[in-house]
Coordinates of C-alpha atoms in Angstrom, one line a residue:
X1 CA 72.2 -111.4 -24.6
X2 CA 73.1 -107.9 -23.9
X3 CA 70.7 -105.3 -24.8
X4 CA 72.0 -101.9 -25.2
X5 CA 69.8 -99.2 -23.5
X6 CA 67.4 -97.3 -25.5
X7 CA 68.6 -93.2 -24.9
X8 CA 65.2 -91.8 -23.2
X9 CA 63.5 -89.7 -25.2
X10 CA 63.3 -86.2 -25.1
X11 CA 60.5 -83.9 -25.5
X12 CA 61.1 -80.6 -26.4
X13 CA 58.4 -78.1 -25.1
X14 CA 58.3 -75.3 -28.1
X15 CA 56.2 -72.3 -27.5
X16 CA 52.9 -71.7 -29.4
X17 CA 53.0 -69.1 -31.7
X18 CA 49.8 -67.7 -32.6
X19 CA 48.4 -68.3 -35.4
X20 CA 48.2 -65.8 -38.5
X21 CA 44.3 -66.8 -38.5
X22 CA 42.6 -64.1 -36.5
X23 CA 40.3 -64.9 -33.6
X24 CA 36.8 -64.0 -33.4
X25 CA 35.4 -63.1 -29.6
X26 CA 32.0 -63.9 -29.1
X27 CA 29.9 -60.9 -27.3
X28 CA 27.0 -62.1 -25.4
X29 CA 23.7 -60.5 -26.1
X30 CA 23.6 -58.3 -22.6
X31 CA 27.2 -57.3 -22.6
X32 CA 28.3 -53.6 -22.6
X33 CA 27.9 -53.3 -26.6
X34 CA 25.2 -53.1 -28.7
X35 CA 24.8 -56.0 -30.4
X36 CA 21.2 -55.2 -31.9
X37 CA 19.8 -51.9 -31.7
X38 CA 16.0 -52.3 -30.8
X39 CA 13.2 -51.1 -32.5
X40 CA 11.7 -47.1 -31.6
X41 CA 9.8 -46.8 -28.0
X42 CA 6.3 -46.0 -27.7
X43 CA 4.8 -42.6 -28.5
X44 CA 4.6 -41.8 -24.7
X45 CA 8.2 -41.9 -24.3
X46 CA 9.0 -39.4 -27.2
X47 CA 6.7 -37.3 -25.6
X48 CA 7.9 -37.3 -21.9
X49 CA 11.1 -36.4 -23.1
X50 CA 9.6 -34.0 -25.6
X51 CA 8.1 -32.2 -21.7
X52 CA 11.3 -31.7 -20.5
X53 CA 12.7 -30.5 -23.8
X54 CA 9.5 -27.5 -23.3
X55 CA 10.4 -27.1 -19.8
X56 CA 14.2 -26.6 -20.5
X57 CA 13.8 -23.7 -23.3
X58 CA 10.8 -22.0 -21.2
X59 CA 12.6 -18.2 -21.2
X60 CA 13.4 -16.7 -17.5
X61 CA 11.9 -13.7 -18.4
X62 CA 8.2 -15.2 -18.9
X63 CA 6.5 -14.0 -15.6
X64 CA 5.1 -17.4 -14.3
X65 CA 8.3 -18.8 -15.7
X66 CA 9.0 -21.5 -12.6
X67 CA 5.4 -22.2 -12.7
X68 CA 5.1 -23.3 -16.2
X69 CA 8.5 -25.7 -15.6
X70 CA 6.7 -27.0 -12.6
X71 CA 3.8 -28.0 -14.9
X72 CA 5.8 -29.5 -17.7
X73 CA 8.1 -31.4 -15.6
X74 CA 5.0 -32.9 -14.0
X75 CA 3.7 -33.4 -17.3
X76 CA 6.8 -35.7 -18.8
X77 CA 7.5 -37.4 -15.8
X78 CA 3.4 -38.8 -16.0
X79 CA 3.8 -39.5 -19.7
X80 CA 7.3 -41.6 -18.0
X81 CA 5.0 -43.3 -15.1
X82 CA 2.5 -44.4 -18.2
X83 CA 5.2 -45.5 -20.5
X84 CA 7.0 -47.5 -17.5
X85 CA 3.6 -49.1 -16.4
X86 CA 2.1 -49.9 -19.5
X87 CA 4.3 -50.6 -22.0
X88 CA 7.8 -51.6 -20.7
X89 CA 6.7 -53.0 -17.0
X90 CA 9.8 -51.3 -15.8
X91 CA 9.8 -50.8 -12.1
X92 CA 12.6 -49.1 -11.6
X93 CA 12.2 -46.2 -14.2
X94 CA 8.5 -45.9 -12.8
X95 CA 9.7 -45.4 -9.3
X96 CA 11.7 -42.3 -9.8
X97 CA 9.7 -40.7 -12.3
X98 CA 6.8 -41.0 -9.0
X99 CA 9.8 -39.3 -6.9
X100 CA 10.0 -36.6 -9.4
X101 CA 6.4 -36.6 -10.0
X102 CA 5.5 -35.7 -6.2
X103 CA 9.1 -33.2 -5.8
X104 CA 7.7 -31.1 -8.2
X105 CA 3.8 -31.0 -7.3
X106 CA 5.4 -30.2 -3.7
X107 CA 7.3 -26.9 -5.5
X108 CA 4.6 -26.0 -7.3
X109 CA 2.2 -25.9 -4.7
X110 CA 4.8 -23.7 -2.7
X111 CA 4.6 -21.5 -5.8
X112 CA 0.9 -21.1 -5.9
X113 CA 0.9 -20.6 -2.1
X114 CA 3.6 -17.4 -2.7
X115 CA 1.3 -16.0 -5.0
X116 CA -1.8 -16.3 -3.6
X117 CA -4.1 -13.3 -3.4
X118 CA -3.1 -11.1 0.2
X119 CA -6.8 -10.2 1.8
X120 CA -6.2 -6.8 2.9
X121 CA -8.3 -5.3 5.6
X122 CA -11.4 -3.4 4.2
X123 CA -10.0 -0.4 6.0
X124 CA -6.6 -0.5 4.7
X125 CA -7.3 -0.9 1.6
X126 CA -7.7 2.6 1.0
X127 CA -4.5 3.7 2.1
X128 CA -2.5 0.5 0.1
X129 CA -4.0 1.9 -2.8
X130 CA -3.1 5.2 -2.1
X131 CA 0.2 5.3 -0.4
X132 CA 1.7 2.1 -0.6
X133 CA 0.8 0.2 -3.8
X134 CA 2.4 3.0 -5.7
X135 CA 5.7 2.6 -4.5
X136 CA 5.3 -1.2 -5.5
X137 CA 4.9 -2.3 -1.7
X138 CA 3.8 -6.0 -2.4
X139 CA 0.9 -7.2 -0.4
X140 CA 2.1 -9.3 1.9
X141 CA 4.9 -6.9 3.1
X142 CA 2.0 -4.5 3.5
X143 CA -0.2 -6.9 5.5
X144 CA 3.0 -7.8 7.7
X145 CA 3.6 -4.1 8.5
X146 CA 0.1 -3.5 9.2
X147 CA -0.4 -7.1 10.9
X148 CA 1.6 -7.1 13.9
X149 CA 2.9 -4.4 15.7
X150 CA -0.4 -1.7 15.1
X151 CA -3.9 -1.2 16.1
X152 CA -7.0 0.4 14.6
X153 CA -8.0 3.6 16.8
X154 CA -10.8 6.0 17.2
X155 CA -11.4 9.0 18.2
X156 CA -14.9 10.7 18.6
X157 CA -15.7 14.7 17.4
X158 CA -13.9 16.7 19.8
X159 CA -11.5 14.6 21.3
X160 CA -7.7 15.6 21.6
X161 CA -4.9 13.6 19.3
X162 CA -2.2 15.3 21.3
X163 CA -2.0 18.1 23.7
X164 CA 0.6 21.0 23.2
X165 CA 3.6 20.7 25.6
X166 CA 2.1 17.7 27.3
X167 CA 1.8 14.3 24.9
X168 CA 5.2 12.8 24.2
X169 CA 6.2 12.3 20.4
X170 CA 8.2 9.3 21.8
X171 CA 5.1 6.8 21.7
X172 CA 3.5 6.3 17.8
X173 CA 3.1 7.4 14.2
X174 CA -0.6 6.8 12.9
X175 CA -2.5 7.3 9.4
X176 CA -5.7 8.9 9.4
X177 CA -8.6 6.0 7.8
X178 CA -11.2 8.3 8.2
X179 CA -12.6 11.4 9.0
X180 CA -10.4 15.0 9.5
X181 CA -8.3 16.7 12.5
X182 CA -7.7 19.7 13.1
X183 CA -4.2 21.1 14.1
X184 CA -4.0 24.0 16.1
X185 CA -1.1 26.4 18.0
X186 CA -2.3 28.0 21.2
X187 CA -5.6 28.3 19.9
X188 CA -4.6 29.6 16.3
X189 CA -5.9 27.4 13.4
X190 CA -3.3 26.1 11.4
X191 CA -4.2 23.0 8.9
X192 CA -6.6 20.0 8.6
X193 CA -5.1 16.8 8.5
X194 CA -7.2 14.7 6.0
X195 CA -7.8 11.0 5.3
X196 CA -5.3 8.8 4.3
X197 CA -2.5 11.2 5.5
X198 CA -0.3 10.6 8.3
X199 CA -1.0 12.5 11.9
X200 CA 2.2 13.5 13.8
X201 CA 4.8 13.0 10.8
X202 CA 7.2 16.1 11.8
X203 CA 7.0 14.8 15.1
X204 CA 8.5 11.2 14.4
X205 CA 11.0 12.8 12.0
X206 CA 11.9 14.7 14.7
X207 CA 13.0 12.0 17.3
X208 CA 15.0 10.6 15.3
X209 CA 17.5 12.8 16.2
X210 CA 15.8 14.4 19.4
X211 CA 14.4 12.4 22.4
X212 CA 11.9 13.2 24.6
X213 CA 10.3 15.9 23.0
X214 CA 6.4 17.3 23.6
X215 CA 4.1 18.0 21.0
X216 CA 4.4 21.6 19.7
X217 CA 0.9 21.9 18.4
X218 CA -2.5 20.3 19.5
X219 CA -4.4 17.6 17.7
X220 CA -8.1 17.5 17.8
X221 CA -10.5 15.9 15.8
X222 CA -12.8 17.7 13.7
X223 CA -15.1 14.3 13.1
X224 CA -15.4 11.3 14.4
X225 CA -12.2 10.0 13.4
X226 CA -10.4 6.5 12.9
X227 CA -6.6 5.5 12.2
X228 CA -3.5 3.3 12.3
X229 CA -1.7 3.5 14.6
X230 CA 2.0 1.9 14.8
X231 CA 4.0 1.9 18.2
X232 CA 7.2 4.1 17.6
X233 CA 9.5 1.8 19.3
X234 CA 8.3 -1.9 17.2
X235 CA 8.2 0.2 14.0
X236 CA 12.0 1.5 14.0
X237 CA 13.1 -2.2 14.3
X238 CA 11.1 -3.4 12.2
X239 CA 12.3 -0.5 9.3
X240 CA 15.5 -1.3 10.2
X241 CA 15.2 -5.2 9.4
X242 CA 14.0 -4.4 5.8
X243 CA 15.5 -1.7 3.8
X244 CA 13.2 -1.3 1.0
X245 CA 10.2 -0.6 3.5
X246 CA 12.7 2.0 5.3
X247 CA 13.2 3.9 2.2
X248 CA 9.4 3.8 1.3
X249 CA 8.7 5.5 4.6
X250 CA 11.3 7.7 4.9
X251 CA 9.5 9.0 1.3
X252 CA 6.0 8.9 2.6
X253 CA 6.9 10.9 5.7
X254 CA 9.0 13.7 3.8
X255 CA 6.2 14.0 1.1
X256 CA 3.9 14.1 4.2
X257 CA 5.8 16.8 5.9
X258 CA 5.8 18.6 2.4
X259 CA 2.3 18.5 1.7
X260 CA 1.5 20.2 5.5
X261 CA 3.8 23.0 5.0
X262 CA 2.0 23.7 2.0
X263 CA -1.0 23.4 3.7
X264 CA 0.2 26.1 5.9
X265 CA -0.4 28.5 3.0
X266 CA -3.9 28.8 2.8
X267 CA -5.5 27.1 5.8
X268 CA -9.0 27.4 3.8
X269 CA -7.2 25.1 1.4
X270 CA -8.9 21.2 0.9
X271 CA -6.6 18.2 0.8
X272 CA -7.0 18.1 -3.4
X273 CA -6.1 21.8 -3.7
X274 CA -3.2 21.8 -1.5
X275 CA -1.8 19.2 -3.7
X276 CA -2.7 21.2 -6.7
X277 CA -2.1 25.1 -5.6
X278 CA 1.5 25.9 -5.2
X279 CA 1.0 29.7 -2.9
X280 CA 3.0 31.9 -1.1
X281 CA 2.2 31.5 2.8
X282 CA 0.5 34.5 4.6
X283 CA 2.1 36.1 7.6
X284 CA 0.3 34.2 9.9
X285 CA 1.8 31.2 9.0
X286 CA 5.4 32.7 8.7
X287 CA 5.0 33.5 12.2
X288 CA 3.7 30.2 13.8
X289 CA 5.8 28.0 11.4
X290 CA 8.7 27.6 13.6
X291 CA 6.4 27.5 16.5
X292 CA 3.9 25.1 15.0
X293 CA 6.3 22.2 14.0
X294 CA 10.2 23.3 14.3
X295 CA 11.1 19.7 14.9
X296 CA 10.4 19.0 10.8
X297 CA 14.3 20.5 11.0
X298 CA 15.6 16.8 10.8
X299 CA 17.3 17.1 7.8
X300 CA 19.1 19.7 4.9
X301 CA 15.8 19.9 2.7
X302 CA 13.5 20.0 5.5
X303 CA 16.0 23.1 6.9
X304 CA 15.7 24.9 3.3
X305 CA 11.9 25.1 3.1
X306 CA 11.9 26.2 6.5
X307 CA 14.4 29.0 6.2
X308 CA 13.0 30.1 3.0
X309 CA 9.1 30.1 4.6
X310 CA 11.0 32.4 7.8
X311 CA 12.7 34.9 5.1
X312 CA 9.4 35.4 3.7
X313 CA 9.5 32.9 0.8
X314 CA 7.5 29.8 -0.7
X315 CA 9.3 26.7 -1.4
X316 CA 8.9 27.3 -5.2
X317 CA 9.2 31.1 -5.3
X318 CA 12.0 33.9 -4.5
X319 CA 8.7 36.7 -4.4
X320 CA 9.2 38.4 -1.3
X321 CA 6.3 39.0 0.9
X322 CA 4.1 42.0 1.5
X323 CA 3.4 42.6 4.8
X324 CA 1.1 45.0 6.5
X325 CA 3.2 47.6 7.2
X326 CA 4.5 47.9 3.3

């Protein structure tokens, strides 16, 4: 018998359309979203971020501003360390809070250092006070000026400052701490130079533009004396590295130079009066003016109170003046 062969059977492969039921994806618990949110921290957390909320809203203009954002910084990142330790046993998030912890304690204590109190030199004090701290010279630029490049001095009753036409006015500018000098022109009283004053002020405004010159007058002291005494040379460079100290100095020494040439009205005249007294100068001091100090002619105000002293004026009056012949 013949069998007739079966045709194979074919199997079409059809597609798989998606179903229209929807399919659900499963999240695991530690994936990306949230599938439960957990329950509040502990108090010390809310509080460590309530620190650096404090320390964020702390206004520039507060005085100890970086200070107190030192301290509250320090203050949440503790509250952090406890939080961490305690109650989460979280190493990671108590590791860096430590970094932060020490960072700041490190700035702060630079802080502190900055502001901590400048021990001036009993003998200096006086003239800070004085001179300096009115200008709002800060302590430490005062004890770096005064620190480095000078030296306390003395001189005994008697004993010569500077010699007419033989010291140089290339050398130093000094202060007077204490005691008085006497400034004289061939033998001719002019003016006392006082405590807390500077000596040879003309003098070093005068080398800035002239070179080599001799002192005009002679210095002596009156008492036994003691001042500061800052080499000319170290002193320039220095002024010329900071320009707030320049400008402070450049005042002192004009005021200086102003309060001498008013001296020069009454030589009988104490270091409070002169300040006080505003006089027009006798003839003996129109006559040794230019002689005394004609180096103070450094600059266009300096030239005016001269040439009005030499036409027979005061600085702060046209009157002219009556000499003995009138």
């Amino acid at each position: 018998m013949s069998s007739t062969p079966e045709p194979p059977l074919l199997f079409n492969v059809l597609p798989l359309f998606p179903s229209s039921t929807p399919v659900v994806l499963t999240v695991e618990p530690n994936g990306t979203s949230c599938h439960e949110w957990e329950q509040a921290h502990h108090l010390l957390f809310h509080l460590g971020n309530l620190s650096l909320l404090l320390g964020l809203i702390i206004p520039t203009t507060v005085g100890l501003h970086m200070i107190l954002l030192r301290l509250v910084l320090m203050t949440g990142c503790g509250l952090f360390i406890a939080w961490a330790t305690l109650y989460r046993c979280n190493m990671d998030v108590m590791v860096w809070n430590v970094v932060f912890l020490v960072v700041n304690f490190m700035h702060l204590f630079f802080l502190l250092y900055k502001r901590r109190p400048i021990k001036i030199d009993r003998e200096l004090r006086s003239v800070y006070k004085r001179m300096f701290e009115p200008l709002h010279v800060q302590e430490a630029l005062f004890q770096r000026l005064t620190g480095q490049f000078c030296t306390i001095q003395t001189l005994k009753k008697g004993q010569a400052y500077a010699a007419e036409d033989k010291t140089s006015v290339d050398e130093r500018l000094s202060i007077l701490l204490k005691g008085k000098m006497k400034v004289s022109y061939r033998g001719h009283f002019l003016h006392n130079i006082y405590t807390n004053s500077f000596i040879d002020s003309p003098e070093f405004r005068s080398t800035e533009m002239h070179k080599g010159e001799k002192f005009q007058v002679t210095i002596m002291a009156e008492e036994n004396c003691k001042f500061l005494c800052w080499s000319r040379e170290r002193l320039t460079y220095f002024l010329e590295s900071d320009a707030f100290l320049n400008e402070v100095f450049r005042y002192l020494i004009g005021k200086d130079i102003t309060n001498k040439l008013y001296s020069l009205n009454d030589p009988t005249l104490s270091d409070k009066a002169v300040k006080k007294m505003d006089r027009q100068p006798s003839l003996c001091s129109q006559l040794s003016m230019m002689q005394m100090r004609n180096s103070m002619a450094s600059t266009s105000d300096t030239d005016d109170v001269l040439n009005q002293i030499l036409r027979g004026g005061s600085p702060g009056s046209s009157l002219p003046v009556t000499t003995p012949s009138d």
